[in-house]
GROMACS .gro file of C-alpha atoms in nm:
model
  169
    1UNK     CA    1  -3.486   3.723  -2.824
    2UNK     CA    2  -3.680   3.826  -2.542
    3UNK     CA    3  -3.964   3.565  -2.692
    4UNK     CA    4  -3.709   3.293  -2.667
    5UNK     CA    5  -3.673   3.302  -2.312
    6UNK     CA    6  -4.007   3.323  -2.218
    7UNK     CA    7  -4.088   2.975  -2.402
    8UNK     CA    8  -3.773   2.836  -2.232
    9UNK     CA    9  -3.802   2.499  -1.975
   10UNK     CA   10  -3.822   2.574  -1.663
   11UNK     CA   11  -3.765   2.276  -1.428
   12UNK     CA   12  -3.745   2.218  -1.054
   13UNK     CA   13  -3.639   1.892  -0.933
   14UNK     CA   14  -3.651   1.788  -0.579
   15UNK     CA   15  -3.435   1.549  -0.372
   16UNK     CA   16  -3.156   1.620  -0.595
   17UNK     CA   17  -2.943   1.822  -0.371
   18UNK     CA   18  -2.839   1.551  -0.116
   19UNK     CA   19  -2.739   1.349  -0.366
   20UNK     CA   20  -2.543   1.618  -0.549
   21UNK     CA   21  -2.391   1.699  -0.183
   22UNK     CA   22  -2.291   1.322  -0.168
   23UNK     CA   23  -2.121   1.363  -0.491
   24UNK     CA   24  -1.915   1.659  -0.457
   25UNK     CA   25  -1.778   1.503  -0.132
   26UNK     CA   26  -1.698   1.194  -0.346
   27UNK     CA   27  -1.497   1.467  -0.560
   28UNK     CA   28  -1.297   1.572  -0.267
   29UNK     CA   29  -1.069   1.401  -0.041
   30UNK     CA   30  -1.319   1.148  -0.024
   31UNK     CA   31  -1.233   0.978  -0.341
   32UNK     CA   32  -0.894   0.982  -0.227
   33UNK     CA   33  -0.957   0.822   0.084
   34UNK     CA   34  -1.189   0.518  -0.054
   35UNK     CA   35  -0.889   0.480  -0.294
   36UNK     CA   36  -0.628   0.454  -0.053
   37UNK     CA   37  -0.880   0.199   0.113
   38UNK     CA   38  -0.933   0.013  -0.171
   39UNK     CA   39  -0.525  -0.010  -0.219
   40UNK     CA   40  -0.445  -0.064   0.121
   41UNK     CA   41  -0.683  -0.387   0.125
   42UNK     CA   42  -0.538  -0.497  -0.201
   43UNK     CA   43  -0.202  -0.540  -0.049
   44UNK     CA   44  -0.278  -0.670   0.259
   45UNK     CA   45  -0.406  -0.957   0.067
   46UNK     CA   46  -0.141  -0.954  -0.209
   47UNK     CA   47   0.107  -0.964   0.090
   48UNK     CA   48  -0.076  -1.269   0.230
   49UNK     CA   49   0.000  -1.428  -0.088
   50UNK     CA   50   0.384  -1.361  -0.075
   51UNK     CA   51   0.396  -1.495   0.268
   52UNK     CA   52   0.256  -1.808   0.204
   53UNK     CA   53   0.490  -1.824  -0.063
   54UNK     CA   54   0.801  -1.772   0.163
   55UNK     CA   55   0.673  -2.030   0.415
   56UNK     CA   56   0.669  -2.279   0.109
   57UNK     CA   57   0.993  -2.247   0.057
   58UNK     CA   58   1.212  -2.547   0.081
   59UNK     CA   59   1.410  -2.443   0.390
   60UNK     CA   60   1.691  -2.571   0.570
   61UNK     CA   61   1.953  -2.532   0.806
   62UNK     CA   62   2.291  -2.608   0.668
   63UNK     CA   63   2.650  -2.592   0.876
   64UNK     CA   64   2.744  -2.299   0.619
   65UNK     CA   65   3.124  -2.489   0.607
   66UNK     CA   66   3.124  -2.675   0.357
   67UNK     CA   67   2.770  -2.666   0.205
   68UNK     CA   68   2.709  -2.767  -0.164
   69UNK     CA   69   2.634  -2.566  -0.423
   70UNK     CA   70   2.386  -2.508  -0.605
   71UNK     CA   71   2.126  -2.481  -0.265
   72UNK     CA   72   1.804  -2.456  -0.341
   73UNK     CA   73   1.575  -2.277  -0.105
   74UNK     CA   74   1.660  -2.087   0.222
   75UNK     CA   75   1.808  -2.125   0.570
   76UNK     CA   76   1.563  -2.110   0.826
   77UNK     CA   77   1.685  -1.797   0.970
   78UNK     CA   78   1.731  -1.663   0.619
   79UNK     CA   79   1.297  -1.785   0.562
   80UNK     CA   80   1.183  -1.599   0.922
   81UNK     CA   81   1.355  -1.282   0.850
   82UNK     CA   82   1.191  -1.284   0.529
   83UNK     CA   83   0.864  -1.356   0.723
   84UNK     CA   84   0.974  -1.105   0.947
   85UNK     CA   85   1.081  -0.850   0.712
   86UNK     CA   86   0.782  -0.856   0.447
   87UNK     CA   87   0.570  -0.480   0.445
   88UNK     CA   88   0.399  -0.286   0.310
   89UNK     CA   89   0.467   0.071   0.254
   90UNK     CA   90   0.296   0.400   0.312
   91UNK     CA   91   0.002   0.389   0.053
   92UNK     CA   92   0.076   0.732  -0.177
   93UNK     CA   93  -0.127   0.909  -0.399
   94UNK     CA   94   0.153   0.992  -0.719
   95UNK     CA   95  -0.020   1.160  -0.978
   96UNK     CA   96  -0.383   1.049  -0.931
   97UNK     CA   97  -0.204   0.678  -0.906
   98UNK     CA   98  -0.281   0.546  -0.582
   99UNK     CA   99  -0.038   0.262  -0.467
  100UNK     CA  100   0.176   0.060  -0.234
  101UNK     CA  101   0.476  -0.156  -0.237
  102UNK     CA  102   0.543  -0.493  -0.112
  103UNK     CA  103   0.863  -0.566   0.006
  104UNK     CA  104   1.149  -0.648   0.245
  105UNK     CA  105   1.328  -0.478   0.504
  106UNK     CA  106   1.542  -0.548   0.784
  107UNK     CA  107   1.821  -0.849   0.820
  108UNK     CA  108   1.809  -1.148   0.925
  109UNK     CA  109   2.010  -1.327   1.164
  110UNK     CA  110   2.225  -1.481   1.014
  111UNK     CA  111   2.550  -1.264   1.056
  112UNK     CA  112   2.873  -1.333   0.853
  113UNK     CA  113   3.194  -1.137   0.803
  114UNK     CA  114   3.059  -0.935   0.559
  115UNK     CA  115   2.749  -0.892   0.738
  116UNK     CA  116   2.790  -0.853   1.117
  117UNK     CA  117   2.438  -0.701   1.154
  118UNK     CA  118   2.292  -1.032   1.005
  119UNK     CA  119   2.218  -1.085   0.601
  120UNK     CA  120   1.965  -0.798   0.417
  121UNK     CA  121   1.637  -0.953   0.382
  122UNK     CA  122   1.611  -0.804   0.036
  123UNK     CA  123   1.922  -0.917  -0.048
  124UNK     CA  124   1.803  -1.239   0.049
  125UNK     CA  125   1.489  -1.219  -0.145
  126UNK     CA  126   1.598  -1.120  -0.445
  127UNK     CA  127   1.888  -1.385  -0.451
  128UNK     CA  128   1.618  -1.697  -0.392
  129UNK     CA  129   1.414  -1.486  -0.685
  130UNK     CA  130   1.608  -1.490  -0.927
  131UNK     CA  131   1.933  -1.722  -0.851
  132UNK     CA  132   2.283  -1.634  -0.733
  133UNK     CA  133   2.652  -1.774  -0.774
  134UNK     CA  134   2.584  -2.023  -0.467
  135UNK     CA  135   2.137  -2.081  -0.441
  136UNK     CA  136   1.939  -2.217  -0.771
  137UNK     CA  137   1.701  -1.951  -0.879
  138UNK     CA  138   1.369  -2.025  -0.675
  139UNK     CA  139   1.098  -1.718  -0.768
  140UNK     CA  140   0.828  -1.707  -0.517
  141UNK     CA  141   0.752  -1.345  -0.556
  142UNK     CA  142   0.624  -1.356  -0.917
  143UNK     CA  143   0.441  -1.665  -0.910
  144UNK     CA  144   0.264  -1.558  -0.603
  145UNK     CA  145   0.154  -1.181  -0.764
  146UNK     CA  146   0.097  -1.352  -1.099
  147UNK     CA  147  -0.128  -1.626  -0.913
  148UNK     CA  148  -0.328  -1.349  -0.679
  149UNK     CA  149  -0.348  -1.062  -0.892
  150UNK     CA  150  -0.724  -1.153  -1.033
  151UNK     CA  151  -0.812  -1.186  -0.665
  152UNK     CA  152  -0.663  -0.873  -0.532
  153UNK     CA  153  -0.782  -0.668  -0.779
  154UNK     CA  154  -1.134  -0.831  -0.686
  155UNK     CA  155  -1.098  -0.735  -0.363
  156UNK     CA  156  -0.972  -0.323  -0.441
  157UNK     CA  157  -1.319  -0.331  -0.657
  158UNK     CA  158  -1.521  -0.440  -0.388
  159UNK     CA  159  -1.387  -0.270  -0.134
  160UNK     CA  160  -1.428   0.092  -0.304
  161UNK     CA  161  -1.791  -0.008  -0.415
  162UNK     CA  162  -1.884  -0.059  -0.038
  163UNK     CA  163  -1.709   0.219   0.046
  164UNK     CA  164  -1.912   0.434  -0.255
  165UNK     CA  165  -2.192   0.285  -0.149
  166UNK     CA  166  -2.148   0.347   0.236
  167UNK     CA  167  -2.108   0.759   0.167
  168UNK     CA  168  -2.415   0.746  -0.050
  169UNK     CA  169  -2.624   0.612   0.232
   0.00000   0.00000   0.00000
């Protein structure tokens, strides 16, 4: 036994410990950061696409007495509290899952009897989306996320590569 370990490898290698050093910082929060990065660009850019989406909407302003059903589209007050009320939320970590939401808050101004503090954007949003009793189902949403997703996941990739690659320096 003792013979064994005398004819054992012994290496030394140099320049390894900076990288190493780079490496377990990439283990620490730092992952988590260039992650939340990488996310955070993602939506801004997936959120881009939703916009654009509302702002193609057919819009209008109708006397609300007496309008015809089905609409299709928006009001314009209904389409710039949607513009208004599109965000993103707080990017979480859940689990080793980083991600954010896309969505609406806020009301518009359009107030009624049965909203005096104006119509909720969501509300709003998810009628166009996916039809109502009164508005012809108009998705914007999906096609928009369906049409950008490639992209935006594109985008997360090269973000956290530059962001890899900018801690390794």
């Amino acid at each position: 036994m003792g013979l064994e370990r005398d004819l054992m490898a012994k290496m030394t290698i140099k320049g390894l410990d900076e990288y190493a050093a780079k490496l377990q910082k990439l283990s620490g929060g730092e992952a988590d950061k260039i992650m939340k990065r990488a996310v955070y660009e993602g939506a801004g850019r997936m959120a881009d696409k939703i916009r654009a989406a509302i702002q193609a909407l057919p819009s209008f302003e109708p006397s609300w007495q007496g309008y015809k059903k089905p609409i299709r589209g928006v009001s314009d007050t209904q389409k710039r509290g949607l513009l208004n009320g599109l965000g993103i939320s707080q990017i979480q970590n859940d689990g080793g899952f980083v991600n954010a939401r896309i969505g609406f808050n806020g009301y518009n101004g359009h107030v009624t009897e049965k909203y005096p503090g104006g119509q909720p954007n969501a509300l709003v949003a998810r009628s166009v989306e996916s039809g109502s009793s009164v508005g012809l189902k108009t998705p914007f949403v999906r096609p928009a996320v369906t049409a950008g997703k490639n992209e935006v996941i594109k985008i997360m990739a090269v973000e956290a590569d530059r962001a890899i690659k900018d801690l390794m320096k």
